Amino acid sequence: MFWDKKIETMKPKDLQALQFKRLKKTLYQIQNVEFYRKRLAEAGIKSSSIRTLEDITKIPFTKKQDLRDGYPFGFFAVPLKKIIRIHTTSGTTGKPTVVGYTRNDLDIWSDLIARNMTMVGITKNDVFQNMVNYGMFTGGLGFHYGAEKIGMMVIPSATGNSKRQIEMINDFGVTTIHCTPSYAMHLSEVAEEMNTSLNSLKTGLFGAEPWSESIRKTLEKRLGVTAYDSYGLSELFGPGVAFECQERDGLHIWHDCYLVEIIDPKTGDQLADGERGELVVTPLVKEAMPLLRYRTGDVSMLMEDGCICRRGKKIARITGRSDDMLVIRGINVFPSQIEHVLLKIPEVGNQFMVYIDRINHLDEMTVEVEINRNYFSGELADLAKLQKNIVKELRNALELRTTVKLVEPGSLPRFEGKAKRVIDRREAI
Ligand code: DLL
């Protein structure tokens, strides 16, 4: 199913021509931003320097820190009176990053969300409950307007009060939900406690944080949905940048709107398809806040073309951030790897926390793990066995010795938005 078949299935040659035309327009428009005028002048880049799409590598990267330095409105390329909404990015220390939208931007953004939802078979006959923050976070209003554009009934339930959320799903016959995978996990626990089955649900759209195949399986089983991964970031409008199709093997990124590169985060060199690195994106249709070669910090790779749905090259699921990779005693660890190990052990519950300390100059990782309610025998011997087993599995997967503490079901923090499961308490070296 297509929202905009012509553009979604464009032939590579036509697509490249469109990308190039849009890149040139972006370069023109970006001259309204003082930061870029200076940057491009310093790099000796004029409009005539960019003759092909490949010439993009001549342009310097834009980093999140650049955007922070431009706080609040330093990256806007249109007069303030043309900006009709702003959002800010979540979860960073210090000042947030501000992103702005013209009416045209909001229209394109909701169109992209409509493409994604249509791609997974959602239609105007669906009933959609949007269980994410409706404030400065882009997930709420972003999905809201996209879903309304398709014409389904939208329930802007936002976050909080999980029992009420579950009642609404049942009372209003909700078919599609959207939330973070961590909240979906929590919701499934509450539904279980309430002994209710959420029969009307068909589709779950989950994103805004990394999640694994094992979480997908668990969520599908517990909530009775087909679960799809949704990727985006505020700097590129918000959600809607890339989304899984019904194949659920990689995410389609909308190449007519986003020029994609994968780079080695250390050298900045472009990597080949199939090589994992940092996703760098040049948005091609943003009016209020165009960006050039934006370093997302997210780790992915470009997959081989050839998806049966004909929507072009996909990116692989995000495995973490190039900057949240943990280096523990010289070993690189992604939090998603820890989750993956834990979820494979049936006696382990859904919640865990990771603490990293430096004790006697050595990094120590402690993992607090909730026991699964259904396996909680209370027998001391069983607990000791389970604890040993988790240590062994973590060592096998991460090649790292960890301390594992088992805690009672329900005792670790639950998250309504993005989960923060790793607390690094080491002093900077
Ligand atoms: O999280 C936008 C969004 C809302 C996406 C709802 C999907 C659903 P930010 O708050 O700016 O925007 O955070 C963006 O979150 O750079 C990734 O590190 C992470 N992220 C987002 N989606 C995924 C995903 C929204 N599906 C940052 N898998 C991004 C892994 C994700 N990480």
PDB file of N, CA and C and ligand atoms in Angstrom, residues 89-90 137-139 143 178 207-211 229-235 238-239 296 298 318 321 418, ligand 1:
ATOM      1  N   THR A  89      14.868  19.228  21.222  1.00  0.00           N
ATOM      2  CA  THR A  89      15.260  17.822  21.347  1.00  0.00           C
ATOM      3  C   THR A  89      15.304  17.426  22.810  1.00  0.00           C
ATOM      4  N   SER A  90      15.136  16.145  23.018  1.00  0.00           N
ATOM      5  CA  SER A  90      15.037  15.649  24.385  1.00  0.00           C
ATOM      6  C   SER A  90      16.387  15.144  24.875  1.00  0.00           C
ATOM      7  N   PHE A 137       8.649  17.203  22.682  1.00  0.00           N
ATOM      8  CA  PHE A 137       9.059  15.987  21.970  1.00  0.00           C
ATOM      9  C   PHE A 137       8.279  15.900  20.654  1.00  0.00           C
ATOM     10  N   THR A 138       8.990  15.544  19.593  1.00  0.00           N
ATOM     11  CA  THR A 138       8.354  15.553  18.270  1.00  0.00           C
ATOM     12  C   THR A 138       7.431  14.356  18.016  1.00  0.00           C
ATOM     13  N   GLY A 139       7.551  13.327  18.861  1.00  0.00           N
ATOM     14  CA  GLY A 139       6.778  12.102  18.624  1.00  0.00           C
ATOM     15  C   GLY A 139       5.271  12.300  18.693  1.00  0.00           C
ATOM     16  N   PHE A 143       3.263  12.366  14.905  1.00  0.00           N
ATOM     17  CA  PHE A 143       2.394  11.253  14.523  1.00  0.00           C
ATOM     18  C   PHE A 143       0.925  11.677  14.453  1.00  0.00           C
ATOM     19  N   HIS A 178       1.023   3.754  19.255  1.00  0.00           N
ATOM     20  CA  HIS A 178       2.376   4.275  19.046  1.00  0.00           C
ATOM     21  C   HIS A 178       2.944   4.682  20.397  1.00  0.00           C
ATOM     22  N   GLY A 207       9.328   3.272  18.565  1.00  0.00           N
ATOM     23  CA  GLY A 207      10.570   3.924  18.160  1.00  0.00           C
ATOM     24  C   GLY A 207      11.022   4.929  19.184  1.00  0.00           C
ATOM     25  N   ALA A 208      11.917   5.786  18.768  1.00  0.00           N
ATOM     26  CA  ALA A 208      12.503   6.855  19.580  1.00  0.00           C
ATOM     27  C   ALA A 208      13.654   6.373  20.455  1.00  0.00           C
ATOM     28  N   GLU A 209      13.899   5.083  20.473  1.00  0.00           N
ATOM     29  CA  GLU A 209      15.042   4.542  21.214  1.00  0.00           C
ATOM     30  C   GLU A 209      15.384   3.186  20.603  1.00  0.00           C
ATOM     31  N   PRO A 210      16.625   2.729  20.807  1.00  0.00           N
ATOM     32  CA  PRO A 210      16.983   1.428  20.226  1.00  0.00           C
ATOM     33  C   PRO A 210      16.237   0.298  20.925  1.00  0.00           C
ATOM     34  N   TRP A 211      15.866  -0.691  20.166  1.00  0.00           N
ATOM     35  CA  TRP A 211      15.231  -1.880  20.739  1.00  0.00           C
ATOM     36  C   TRP A 211      15.603  -3.068  19.885  1.00  0.00           C
ATOM     37  N   ASP A 229       9.354  -0.889  13.566  1.00  0.00           N
ATOM     38  CA  ASP A 229      10.351   0.045  14.072  1.00  0.00           C
ATOM     39  C   ASP A 229      10.235   1.380  13.334  1.00  0.00           C
ATOM     40  N   SER A 230      10.242   2.449  14.101  1.00  0.00           N
ATOM     41  CA  SER A 230      10.098   3.789  13.531  1.00  0.00           C
ATOM     42  C   SER A 230      11.264   4.645  14.005  1.00  0.00           C
ATOM     43  N   TYR A 231      11.945   5.265  13.052  1.00  0.00           N
ATOM     44  CA  TYR A 231      13.155   6.029  13.391  1.00  0.00           C
ATOM     45  C   TYR A 231      13.017   7.488  12.961  1.00  0.00           C
ATOM     46  N   GLY A 232      13.551   8.346  13.776  1.00  0.00           N
ATOM     47  CA  GLY A 232      13.598   9.749  13.384  1.00  0.00           C
ATOM     48  C   GLY A 232      14.334  10.552  14.423  1.00  0.00           C
ATOM     49  N   LEU A 233      14.555  11.807  14.125  1.00  0.00           N
ATOM     50  CA  LEU A 233      15.168  12.704  15.103  1.00  0.00           C
ATOM     51  C   LEU A 233      14.684  14.116  14.839  1.00  0.00           C
ATOM     52  N   SER A 234      14.614  14.886  15.908  1.00  0.00           N
ATOM     53  CA  SER A 234      14.022  16.228  15.816  1.00  0.00           C
ATOM     54  C   SER A 234      14.687  17.070  14.740  1.00  0.00           C
ATOM     55  N   GLU A 235      15.997  16.943  14.619  1.00  0.00           N
ATOM     56  CA  GLU A 235      16.730  17.776  13.673  1.00  0.00           C
ATOM     57  C   GLU A 235      16.291  17.512  12.224  1.00  0.00           C
ATOM     58  N   GLY A 238      11.579  15.017  12.950  1.00  0.00           N
ATOM     59  CA  GLY A 238      11.135  14.203  14.090  1.00  0.00           C
ATOM     60  C   GLY A 238      10.938  12.771  13.622  1.00  0.00           C
ATOM     61  N   PRO A 239       9.907  12.070  14.117  1.00  0.00           N
ATOM     62  CA  PRO A 239       9.675  10.717  13.603  1.00  0.00           C
ATOM     63  C   PRO A 239       9.320  10.792  12.123  1.00  0.00           C
ATOM     64  N   THR A 296      24.184  12.279  12.790  1.00  0.00           N
ATOM     65  CA  THR A 296      23.118  11.888  13.714  1.00  0.00           C
ATOM     66  C   THR A 296      23.663  11.236  14.978  1.00  0.00           C
ATOM     67  N   ASP A 298      23.942   8.201  15.224  1.00  0.00           N
ATOM     68  CA  ASP A 298      23.312   6.871  15.259  1.00  0.00           C
ATOM     69  C   ASP A 298      24.068   5.887  14.376  1.00  0.00           C
ATOM     70  N   ILE A 318      18.895   0.740  14.047  1.00  0.00           N
ATOM     71  CA  ILE A 318      19.945   1.477  14.764  1.00  0.00           C
ATOM     72  C   ILE A 318      20.410   0.611  15.941  1.00  0.00           C
ATOM     73  N   ARG A 321      24.243   4.512  19.593  1.00  0.00           N
ATOM     74  CA  ARG A 321      24.797   5.773  19.119  1.00  0.00           C
ATOM     75  C   ARG A 321      26.305   5.665  19.068  1.00  0.00           C
ATOM     76  N   LYS A 418      11.650   7.811  26.902  1.00  0.00           N
ATOM     77  CA  LYS A 418      12.831   7.022  26.597  1.00  0.00           C
ATOM     78  C   LYS A 418      13.410   6.449  27.881  1.00  0.00           C
TER      79      LYS A 418
HETATM   80  O1  DLL B   1      13.011  10.400  19.160  1.00  0.00           O
HETATM   81  C1  DLL B   1      11.820  11.192  17.223  1.00  0.00           C
HETATM   82  C2  DLL B   1      10.954   9.986  17.249  1.00  0.00           C
HETATM   83  C3  DLL B   1       9.754  10.022  17.904  1.00  0.00           C
HETATM   84  C4  DLL B   1      11.318   8.840  16.558  1.00  0.00           C
HETATM   85  C5  DLL B   1       8.927   8.914  17.905  1.00  0.00           C
HETATM   86  C6  DLL B   1      10.501   7.728  16.526  1.00  0.00           C
HETATM   87  C7  DLL B   1       9.313   7.765  17.211  1.00  0.00           C
HETATM   88  P1  DLL B   1      14.674  12.878  19.348  1.00  0.00           P
HETATM   89  O2  DLL B   1      14.043  13.049  20.670  1.00  0.00           O
HETATM   90  O3  DLL B   1      15.319  14.051  18.713  1.00  0.00           O
HETATM   91  O4  DLL B   1      13.610  12.414  18.287  1.00  0.00           O
HETATM   92  O5  DLL B   1      15.713  11.701  19.462  1.00  0.00           O
HETATM   93  C8  DLL B   1      16.382  11.214  18.315  1.00  0.00           C
HETATM   94  O6  DLL B   1      16.546   8.978  19.255  1.00  0.00           O
HETATM   95  O7  DLL B   1      19.066  10.217  17.065  1.00  0.00           O
HETATM   96  C9  DLL B   1      18.270   8.078  17.947  1.00  0.00           C
HETATM   97  O8  DLL B   1      19.441   8.073  18.735  1.00  0.00           O
HETATM   98  C10 DLL B   1      17.080   7.746  18.831  1.00  0.00           C
HETATM   99  N1  DLL B   1      16.076   6.995  18.060  1.00  0.00           N
HETATM  100  C11 DLL B   1      14.962   7.445  17.489  1.00  0.00           C
HETATM  101  N2  DLL B   1      14.288   6.435  16.889  1.00  0.00           N
HETATM  102  C12 DLL B   1      15.014   5.310  17.063  1.00  0.00           C
HETATM  103  C13 DLL B   1      14.875   3.944  16.688  1.00  0.00           C
HETATM  104  C14 DLL B   1      12.844  11.269  18.342  1.00  0.00           C
HETATM  105  N3  DLL B   1      13.815   3.489  16.029  1.00  0.00           N
HETATM  106  C15 DLL B   1      17.286  10.067  18.676  1.00  0.00           C
HETATM  107  N4  DLL B   1      15.868   3.089  17.019  1.00  0.00           N
HETATM  108  C16 DLL B   1      17.947   9.478  17.462  1.00  0.00           C
HETATM  109  C17 DLL B   1      16.954   3.524  17.697  1.00  0.00           C
HETATM  110  C18 DLL B   1      16.174   5.678  17.799  1.00  0.00           C
HETATM  111  N5  DLL B   1      17.125   4.781  18.107  1.00  0.00           N
END
